[in-house]
Short mmCIF file of C-alpha atoms in Angstrom, two decimals:
data_model
loop_
_atom_site.label_atom_id
_atom_site.label_comp_id
_atom_site.label_asym_id
_atom_site.label_seq_id
_atom_site.Cartn_x
_atom_site.Cartn_y
_atom_site.Cartn_z
CA MET I 1 0.00 0.00 0.00
CA GLN I 2 2.90 2.32 0.82
CA TYR I 3 4.49 1.74 -2.59
CA LEU I 4 1.16 2.45 -4.29
CA GLY I 5 1.03 5.81 -2.55
CA GLN I 6 4.59 6.60 -3.62
CA ALA I 7 3.77 5.62 -7.22
CA LEU I 8 0.65 7.82 -7.24
CA PHE I 9 2.69 10.68 -5.81
CA LEU I 10 5.30 10.28 -8.56
CA VAL I 11 2.56 10.32 -11.21
CA LEU I 12 1.12 13.48 -9.63
CA LEU I 13 4.52 15.21 -9.72
CA ILE I 14 5.19 14.23 -13.33
CA ALA I 15 1.73 15.34 -14.46
CA GLY I 16 1.83 18.59 -12.47
CA PHE I 17 5.29 19.70 -13.50
CA GLY I 18 4.81 18.40 -17.05
CA PHE I 19 1.73 20.55 -17.58
CA PHE I 20 3.50 23.49 -15.91
CA ILE I 21 6.51 23.20 -18.25
CA ARG I 22 4.13 23.01 -21.22
CA ASN I 23 2.49 26.27 -20.17
CA VAL I 24 5.86 27.93 -19.55
CA LYS I 25 6.95 27.04 -23.09
CA LYS I 26 3.72 28.47 -24.47
CA LEU I 27 4.19 31.64 -22.42
CA ILE I 28 7.73 32.10 -23.76
CA ARG I 29 6.51 31.50 -27.32
CA ASN I 30 3.76 34.07 -26.94
CA ILE I 31 6.07 36.71 -25.49
CA LYS I 32 8.50 36.12 -28.36
CA LEU I 33 5.75 37.10 -30.80
CA GLY I 34 6.78 40.67 -30.06
CA ARG I 35 9.48 42.63 -31.83
CA LYS I 36 13.04 42.42 -30.61
CA ILE I 37 14.28 45.12 -28.26
CA ASP I 38 17.60 45.35 -26.45
CA ARG I 39 17.17 45.74 -22.69
CA THR I 40 20.54 44.36 -21.63
CA ASP I 41 22.22 47.70 -21.01
CA ARG I 42 23.10 48.99 -17.52
CA PRO I 43 22.93 45.58 -15.81
CA LYS I 44 23.79 46.98 -12.36
CA ASP I 45 20.89 49.43 -12.54
CA ARG I 46 18.60 46.66 -13.71
CA TRP I 47 19.51 44.35 -10.85
CA ARG I 48 19.10 47.24 -8.43
CA ASN I 49 15.67 48.07 -9.86
CA MET I 50 14.52 44.44 -9.65
CA ILE I 51 15.65 44.05 -6.04
CA ARG I 52 14.11 47.37 -5.01
CA VAL I 53 10.77 47.10 -6.85
CA ALA I 54 10.02 43.38 -7.19
CA LEU I 55 11.70 41.97 -4.10
CA GLY I 56 11.55 45.04 -1.89
CA GLN I 57 7.98 46.00 -2.88
CA SER I 58 9.07 49.67 -2.86
CA LYS I 59 6.08 50.92 -4.86
CA MET I 60 3.55 48.96 -2.82
CA VAL I 61 4.27 50.92 0.35
CA LYS I 62 2.71 54.05 -1.13
CA ARG I 63 -0.59 52.54 0.06
CA PRO I 64 0.39 51.09 3.48
CA ILE I 65 -2.65 48.95 4.33
CA PRO I 66 -2.80 46.87 1.12
CA ALA I 67 1.02 46.83 1.13
CA ILE I 68 1.19 45.18 4.56
CA LEU I 69 -1.52 42.68 3.64
CA HIS I 70 0.22 41.91 0.36
CA ILE I 71 3.49 41.28 2.19
CA PHE I 72 1.68 38.85 4.51
CA VAL I 73 0.31 36.92 1.54
CA TYR I 74 3.38 37.21 -0.68
CA VAL I 75 6.01 36.32 1.91
CA GLY I 76 3.81 33.78 3.65
CA PHE I 77 2.79 31.90 0.55
CA VAL I 78 6.31 31.80 -0.89
CA ILE I 79 8.08 30.77 2.33
CA ILE I 80 5.47 28.21 3.37
CA ASN I 81 5.95 26.43 0.07
CA ILE I 82 9.55 25.76 1.09
CA GLU I 83 7.95 22.90 3.01
CA MET I 84 7.05 21.47 -0.39
CA LEU I 85 10.63 20.18 -0.48
CA GLU I 86 9.93 18.02 2.56
CA ILE I 87 6.54 16.94 1.18
CA ILE I 88 8.20 15.84 -2.08
CA VAL I 89 10.84 13.84 -0.19
CA ASP I 90 8.19 12.25 2.05
CA GLY I 91 5.97 11.45 -0.92
CA LEU I 92 8.70 9.84 -3.02
CA PHE I 93 10.44 7.87 -0.25
CA GLY I 94 7.52 7.12 2.07
CA THR I 95 9.04 9.00 5.01
CA HIS I 96 7.28 11.30 7.46
CA ARG I 97 8.75 14.75 8.21
CA ALA I 98 12.06 13.82 6.63
CA PHE I 99 13.71 17.10 7.60
CA SER I 100 13.01 16.75 11.31
CA PHE I 101 16.68 15.77 11.80
CA LEU I 102 17.38 19.53 11.67
CA GLY I 103 16.23 19.67 15.30
CA VAL I 104 15.77 23.19 16.68
CA VAL I 105 16.07 24.68 13.18
CA TYR I 106 13.16 22.49 12.08
CA ASP I 107 11.09 23.60 15.08
CA VAL I 108 11.71 27.26 14.21
CA LEU I 109 10.86 26.70 10.54
CA ILE I 110 7.56 24.95 11.28
CA ALA I 111 6.62 27.65 13.80
CA CYS I 112 7.35 30.37 11.22
CA PHE I 113 5.36 28.50 8.57
CA GLU I 114 2.37 28.30 10.89
CA VAL I 115 2.41 31.99 11.83
CA LEU I 116 2.77 32.96 8.17
CA ALA I 117 -0.09 30.62 7.20
CA PHE I 118 -2.33 32.40 9.69
CA LEU I 119 -1.24 35.79 8.31
CA VAL I 120 -1.99 34.61 4.77
CA ILE I 121 -5.52 33.63 5.78
CA PHE I 122 -5.97 36.98 7.52
CA GLY I 123 -4.61 38.90 4.52
CA VAL I 124 -6.75 37.20 1.89
CA ALA I 125 -9.82 37.52 4.11
CA VAL I 126 -9.33 41.30 4.21
CA PHE I 127 -8.73 41.34 0.45
CA TRP I 128 -12.01 39.47 -0.08
CA ILE I 129 -13.89 41.95 2.14
CA ARG I 130 -12.37 44.94 0.31
CA ARG I 131 -13.29 43.45 -3.06
CA ASN I 132 -16.74 41.97 -2.38
CA ILE I 133 -18.26 43.78 0.60
CA LEU I 134 -16.64 47.22 0.73
CA LYS I 135 -16.49 47.13 -3.10
CA LEU I 136 -13.57 49.49 -3.50
CA LYS I 137 -14.02 51.45 -6.71
CA ARG I 138 -10.74 50.46 -8.36
CA LEU I 139 -11.55 46.78 -7.73
CA ASN I 140 -15.03 47.00 -9.26
CA GLN I 141 -14.55 48.71 -12.62
CA PRO I 142 -16.37 47.55 -15.80
CA GLU I 143 -13.27 45.85 -17.25
CA LEU I 144 -13.26 43.48 -14.25
CA ASP I 145 -16.75 42.11 -14.91
CA GLY I 146 -16.90 38.40 -15.69
CA TRP I 147 -13.79 36.25 -15.64
CA ALA I 148 -11.46 38.89 -14.17
CA LYS I 149 -13.56 39.20 -11.02
CA ARG I 150 -14.05 35.44 -10.71
CA ASP I 151 -10.32 34.90 -11.17
CA ALA I 152 -9.49 37.36 -8.37
CA ASN I 153 -11.86 35.57 -6.00
CA ASN I 154 -10.63 32.14 -7.14
CA ILE I 155 -7.13 33.07 -6.07
CA ILE I 156 -8.39 34.14 -2.65
CA TYR I 157 -10.34 30.89 -2.20
CA ILE I 158 -7.44 28.69 -3.37
CA GLU I 159 -4.92 30.37 -1.08
CA THR I 160 -7.31 30.12 1.88
CA ILE I 161 -8.03 26.44 1.28
CA LEU I 162 -4.33 25.60 0.91
CA MET I 163 -3.48 27.31 4.17
CA VAL I 164 -6.38 25.64 5.99
CA PHE I 165 -5.27 22.21 4.74
CA PHE I 166 -1.74 23.00 5.89
CA LEU I 167 -2.81 24.01 9.40
CA VAL I 168 -5.31 21.14 9.85
CA MET I 169 -2.65 18.68 8.66
CA ASN I 170 -0.26 20.03 11.28
CA ALA I 171 -2.97 20.07 13.97
CA ALA I 172 -3.79 16.40 13.36
CA ASP I 173 -0.08 15.54 13.30
CA TYR I 174 0.48 17.39 16.58
CA TYR I 175 -2.49 15.63 18.20
CA LEU I 176 -1.13 12.23 17.17
CA GLN I 177 2.34 13.17 18.42
CA LEU I 178 0.93 14.02 21.85
CA ASN I 179 -0.68 10.59 21.99
CA ASN I 180 2.39 8.68 20.72
CA TYR I 181 0.34 7.18 17.88
CA SER I 182 2.19 5.02 15.35
CA HIS I 183 5.13 6.82 13.69
CA TYR I 184 4.02 10.32 14.75
CA THR I 185 7.01 11.15 16.94
CA ALA I 186 7.31 14.51 18.68
CA VAL I 187 8.96 16.85 16.15
CA GLY I 188 8.28 20.44 15.15
CA SER I 189 6.73 23.41 16.90
CA PHE I 190 3.07 24.25 16.27
CA PRO I 191 1.98 27.61 17.76
CA ILE I 192 -1.19 27.82 15.61
CA SER I 193 -2.01 24.13 15.12
CA SER I 194 -1.77 23.48 18.84
CA LEU I 195 -4.78 25.79 19.23
CA ILE I 196 -6.70 23.76 16.62
CA SER I 197 -5.79 20.25 17.78
CA PRO I 198 -8.32 20.10 20.69
CA VAL I 199 -11.10 19.67 18.09
CA PHE I 200 -9.82 16.09 17.70
CA ASN I 201 -10.39 15.22 21.36
CA GLY I 202 -12.49 12.07 21.63
CA MET I 203 -11.87 11.05 18.01
CA ASP I 204 -10.49 7.65 17.11
CA PHE I 205 -6.75 7.92 16.40
CA ALA I 206 -7.14 6.16 13.05
CA THR I 207 -9.70 8.78 12.04
CA VAL I 208 -7.34 11.61 13.00
CA ALA I 209 -4.53 9.89 11.05
CA PHE I 210 -6.86 9.69 8.02
CA ILE I 211 -7.60 13.44 8.34
CA GLU I 212 -3.86 14.17 8.52
CA ARG I 213 -3.18 12.12 5.37
CA PHE I 214 -6.18 13.59 3.56
CA CYS I 215 -4.99 17.13 4.25
CA TRP I 216 -1.44 16.17 3.25
CA TRP I 217 -2.64 14.91 -0.14
CA ALA I 218 -5.11 17.75 -0.57
CA HIS I 219 -2.35 20.29 0.11
CA ILE I 220 0.07 18.86 -2.46
CA ILE I 221 -2.69 18.42 -5.07
CA GLY I 222 -3.85 21.98 -4.37
CA VAL I 223 -0.32 23.35 -4.84
CA MET I 224 0.01 21.49 -8.17
CA PHE I 225 -3.35 22.85 -9.29
CA PHE I 226 -2.48 26.40 -8.24
CA MET I 227 0.90 26.23 -9.98
CA ASN I 228 -0.81 25.33 -13.27
CA TYR I 229 -3.71 27.72 -12.76
CA LEU I 230 -1.28 30.65 -12.71
CA TYR I 231 -0.90 30.70 -16.51
CA TYR I 232 -4.61 31.46 -16.86
CA SER I 233 -4.64 33.92 -13.97
CA LYS I 234 -3.64 37.48 -13.21
CA HIS I 235 -1.32 35.98 -10.58
CA LEU I 236 1.22 35.12 -13.25
CA HIS I 237 3.05 38.15 -11.86
CA ILE I 238 4.30 35.86 -9.07
CA PHE I 239 6.86 34.63 -11.62
CA LEU I 240 7.02 37.54 -14.05
CA ALA I 241 7.40 40.47 -11.64
CA PHE I 242 11.15 39.84 -11.40
CA PRO I 243 12.01 39.74 -15.13
CA ASN I 244 9.46 42.49 -15.72
CA THR I 245 11.26 44.89 -13.39
CA TYR I 246 14.68 43.80 -14.63
CA TYR I 247 13.80 44.59 -18.25
CA ALA I 248 11.86 47.75 -17.41
CA ASN I 249 12.60 50.94 -19.30
CA LEU I 250 15.27 52.83 -17.35
CA GLU I 251 15.17 55.95 -19.48
CA PRO I 252 13.55 59.13 -18.05
CA GLN I 253 9.78 58.97 -18.00
CA GLY I 254 8.30 60.89 -20.87
CA GLU I 255 11.24 60.19 -23.18
CA PHE I 256 10.00 58.30 -26.23
CA ASP I 257 12.01 56.36 -28.74
CA ASN I 258 12.53 57.54 -32.29
CA LEU I 259 11.94 55.28 -35.24
CA GLU I 260 15.29 54.47 -36.84
CA SER I 261 13.85 54.66 -40.35
CA VAL I 262 12.46 58.16 -39.70
CA LYS I 263 15.75 59.31 -38.15
CA LYS I 264 17.59 58.23 -41.30
CA GLU I 265 15.15 60.12 -43.50
CA VAL I 266 15.52 63.31 -41.45
CA ALA I 267 19.30 62.97 -41.34
CA LEU I 268 19.34 62.58 -45.12
CA MET I 269 17.17 65.68 -45.57
CA MET I 270 19.49 67.74 -43.36
CA ASP I 271 22.69 66.54 -45.01
CA PRO I 272 23.86 69.29 -47.40
CA ASN I 273 26.02 66.78 -49.26
CA ALA I 274 23.23 64.29 -49.89
CA ASP I 275 22.02 63.81 -53.46
CA PRO I 276 18.26 64.56 -53.45
CA PHE I 277 17.88 62.66 -56.73
CA ALA I 278 19.66 59.52 -55.60
CA ALA I 279 17.53 56.39 -55.84
CA PRO I 280 16.54 55.07 -52.42
CA ALA I 281 17.97 51.73 -51.38
CA GLU I 282 15.75 48.78 -52.13
CA PRO I 283 14.02 47.61 -48.94
CA VAL I 284 14.91 44.12 -47.78
CA GLY I 285 11.80 42.09 -47.01
CA GLU I 286 8.52 43.60 -45.91
CA PRO I 287 8.67 47.34 -45.15
CA GLU I 288 8.76 48.21 -41.47
CA LYS I 289 5.41 49.17 -40.03
CA PHE I 290 5.22 52.46 -38.19
CA GLY I 291 3.74 51.93 -34.75
CA ALA I 292 1.61 49.00 -33.61
CA GLN I 293 -1.61 47.67 -35.06
CA ASP I 294 -1.49 44.21 -33.49
CA VAL I 295 0.40 42.45 -30.72
CA MET I 296 3.08 41.26 -33.16
CA ASP I 297 3.96 44.93 -33.74
CA LEU I 298 4.66 45.54 -30.06
CA ASN I 299 8.02 44.56 -28.56
CA TRP I 300 8.44 41.48 -26.39
CA VAL I 301 8.82 43.51 -23.17
CA GLN I 302 5.39 45.06 -23.78
CA LEU I 303 3.90 41.58 -24.23
CA MET I 304 5.56 40.44 -21.00
CA ASN I 305 4.05 43.56 -19.36
CA ALA I 306 0.60 42.37 -20.42
CA TYR I 307 1.12 38.92 -18.87
CA SER I 308 2.61 40.48 -15.71
CA CYS I 309 -0.35 42.77 -14.99
CA THR I 310 -2.05 41.84 -11.72
CA GLU I 311 -5.09 44.00 -12.49
CA CYS I 312 -4.73 45.86 -9.20
CA GLY I 313 -6.05 49.04 -10.82
CA ARG I 314 -3.55 51.45 -9.30
CA CYS I 315 -2.79 52.73 -12.79
CA THR I 316 -6.44 53.39 -13.57
CA SER I 317 -7.24 54.95 -10.20
CA SER I 318 -4.36 57.41 -10.67
CA CYS I 319 -5.21 58.21 -14.31
CA PRO I 320 -6.59 61.79 -14.48
CA GLN I 321 -8.43 60.99 -17.71
CA ASN I 322 -10.22 58.05 -16.16
CA THR I 323 -11.15 59.95 -13.00
CA THR I 324 -12.71 62.70 -15.13
CA GLY I 325 -14.94 60.24 -16.97
CA LYS I 326 -12.92 59.53 -20.12
CA LYS I 327 -13.08 56.06 -21.60
CA LEU I 328 -9.39 55.37 -20.98
CA SER I 329 -8.40 52.75 -18.39
CA PRO I 330 -4.68 51.82 -18.42
CA ARG I 331 -5.56 48.53 -16.71
CA LYS I 332 -7.98 47.72 -19.51
CA ILE I 333 -5.24 48.47 -22.07
CA MET I 334 -3.07 45.76 -20.49
CA MET I 335 -5.95 43.31 -20.10
CA SER I 336 -7.02 43.76 -23.73
CA THR I 337 -3.44 43.26 -24.90
CA ARG I 338 -3.22 39.99 -22.99
CA ASP I 339 -6.62 38.89 -24.35
CA ARG I 340 -5.37 39.47 -27.89
CA ILE I 341 -2.13 37.56 -27.23
CA GLU I 342 -4.14 34.63 -25.92
CA ASP I 343 -6.44 34.67 -28.96
CA VAL I 344 -3.39 34.67 -31.24
CA SER I 345 -1.94 31.84 -29.13
CA LYS I 346 -5.04 29.72 -29.74
CA ILE I 347 -4.68 30.29 -33.49
CA LEU I 348 -1.04 29.18 -33.30
CA ASP I 349 -2.01 26.07 -31.33
CA ALA I 350 -4.65 25.16 -33.88
CA ASN I 351 -2.35 25.66 -36.90
CA ASN I 352 0.92 24.02 -35.85
CA GLY I 353 2.51 27.27 -34.80
CA LYS I 354 1.46 29.29 -37.85
CA PHE I 355 -0.64 32.42 -37.54
CA VAL I 356 -3.73 32.50 -39.73
CA ASN I 357 -5.31 35.93 -40.08
CA ASP I 358 -8.57 35.96 -38.14
CA GLY I 359 -9.61 39.37 -39.40
CA LYS I 360 -8.98 40.99 -36.02
CA THR I 361 -6.29 43.29 -34.67
CA LEU I 362 -5.48 44.73 -31.28
CA LEU I 363 -6.39 48.16 -32.62
CA ASN I 364 -10.16 48.61 -33.06
CA ASP I 365 -11.20 45.05 -32.09
CA TYR I 366 -9.71 45.13 -28.58
CA ILE I 367 -8.63 48.74 -27.99
CA THR I 368 -10.45 51.65 -29.61
CA PRO I 369 -8.93 54.89 -30.93
CA GLU I 370 -11.15 56.75 -28.45
CA GLU I 371 -9.26 55.09 -25.58
CA LEU I 372 -5.89 55.87 -27.13
CA TRP I 373 -6.57 59.55 -27.81
CA ALA I 374 -7.99 60.07 -24.31
CA CYS I 375 -4.49 59.64 -22.85
CA ASN I 376 -2.60 62.85 -22.01
CA THR I 377 0.75 60.99 -21.60
CA CYS I 378 1.22 62.17 -18.02
CA ASN I 379 2.95 58.89 -16.99
CA ALA I 380 0.84 58.54 -13.82
CA CYS I 381 0.03 54.91 -14.74
CA VAL I 382 3.71 54.05 -15.17
CA GLU I 383 4.65 55.76 -11.92
CA GLU I 384 1.96 53.92 -9.94
CA CYS I 385 2.47 50.38 -11.24
CA PRO I 386 4.00 48.19 -8.49
CA ILE I 387 6.06 46.22 -11.03
CA ASP I 388 7.01 48.89 -13.61
CA ILE I 389 4.48 48.02 -16.31
CA SER I 390 4.06 50.72 -18.97
CA PRO I 391 0.58 50.96 -20.50
CA LEU I 392 1.69 54.30 -21.95
CA SER I 393 4.26 52.68 -24.26
CA ILE I 394 1.53 50.56 -25.85
CA ILE I 395 -0.77 53.56 -26.17
CA MET I 396 1.93 55.62 -27.87
CA ASP I 397 2.91 52.87 -30.30
CA MET I 398 -0.72 52.41 -31.33
CA ARG I 399 -1.16 56.17 -31.70
CA ARG I 400 1.94 56.20 -33.88
CA PHE I 401 0.29 53.66 -36.18
CA LEU I 402 -2.88 55.72 -36.40
CA VAL I 403 -0.94 58.86 -37.33
CA MET I 404 1.81 57.50 -39.56
CA GLU I 405 0.06 54.58 -41.23
CA GLN I 406 -3.57 55.64 -41.37
CA SER I 407 -3.44 59.44 -41.04
CA ALA I 408 -6.22 58.94 -38.53
CA ALA I 409 -5.35 61.54 -35.91
CA PRO I 410 -8.12 63.73 -34.43
CA ILE I 411 -8.84 66.85 -36.50
CA GLU I 412 -7.32 69.12 -33.85
CA LEU I 413 -4.02 67.24 -34.02
CA ASN I 414 -4.06 67.15 -37.82
CA ASN I 415 -4.56 70.92 -37.90
CA MET I 416 -1.65 71.41 -35.51
CA MET I 417 0.67 69.18 -37.55
CA GLN I 418 -0.36 70.96 -40.74
CA ASN I 419 0.39 74.33 -39.15
CA ILE I 420 3.82 73.11 -38.04
CA GLU I 421 4.55 71.86 -41.54
CA ASN I 422 3.39 75.07 -43.23
CA ASN I 423 4.15 77.76 -40.67
CA GLY I 424 6.79 76.29 -38.40
CA ALA I 425 4.44 76.73 -35.41
CA PRO I 426 1.34 74.98 -34.06
CA TRP I 427 -0.78 78.07 -34.79
CA GLN I 428 -1.90 79.65 -38.04
CA TYR I 429 0.73 82.38 -38.01
CA ASN I 430 2.41 83.69 -41.07
CA GLN I 431 5.99 82.42 -41.26
CA MET I 432 7.19 86.01 -40.86
CA ASP I 433 5.11 86.57 -37.72
CA ARG I 434 5.71 83.41 -35.75
CA LEU I 435 8.50 84.91 -33.60
CA ASN I 436 6.68 88.14 -32.74
CA TRP I 437 6.07 86.90 -29.23
CA ARG I 438 9.82 87.22 -28.62
CA ASP I 439 9.81 90.92 -29.46
CA GLU I 440 6.76 91.54 -27.24
CA ASN I 441 8.76 90.42 -24.22
#
């Protein structure tokens, strides 16, 4: 019977990690759909930014209450799963609390795990109340209707159940230790479980042992399920927050990149030695598209941004255009981008890795020009994001496509650009009068 349990455990591990690796490969493939961009410069600054923002949670502390709760959940959930190492050893070799030989160190670890498990349950309970009872505005916006809201609650329920299984497992183990039952020797320290264990008073020891084993299996199965659920969830940022902050844009906010092809054209026009009648070089391959119409036109960091978004809504709640009733929601920009990537991914899966045009694009079908032109490029969304996501970069690339590929800018902007072209100023001044303001001062 013992060997059967070990065999089932091995099958569970192979299936769980196999499916996880499959999803990781798909995630990498989808991110690589984006254009190449070099973000390997200034490695020291990048490591510093990752440690400060992703590990140190430096941007979270701007809102202290959710920051503290998030630290409870984040630190607790990550550290508690260190015990998964012991569970894997026990499951494969049929041992029980294999790391108990660590003695006092083991006692301290188990005690810390228990306290953190309690803090996780407390943290997610408050998160659930804020989201479903208090109904905080930024957590109940239209873009969160449907799956997004269910997903957020699913995460809360899964984390709560996993922690409850963990504590009940320990409580049953502790109860059996106190009663010298079978192989349950006195190891570990259980500050929280010891408060739960009295519920087993009067129960048959075999029943308590069954509860302990049931919770042990339920915990490991739950962890495997959660690990593979992450790909479909906003909680993918658990893995992606670190590379996302490492490859973040380190240039000053508000500084936008120039298209290389346009720079060459301008340089040629300003070169007094250039031959204006020289034939242009023949383009190699398909001409470069100006801006972004679909996810394949964005760069791979922007696609990773979309997968990293935790939908917390800090960007949207700080967006002055959103707060004044405009249609723009930076969070929705990231969610729509991820939705489009996933739809493209399904097409690739169905066609052996080849993309078949489905008649849709990110622009218009997922994000409307009205949303794009509502942005005033203030960078508030970029500043607020806890993991350095930049909705603004996607907005600007899609605007660039509208202007340079479709000449579809709003009439006010078209008039301004025409005035600059004709008069050298945004206003309808005569060329000779455009510097009069200087003489008036």
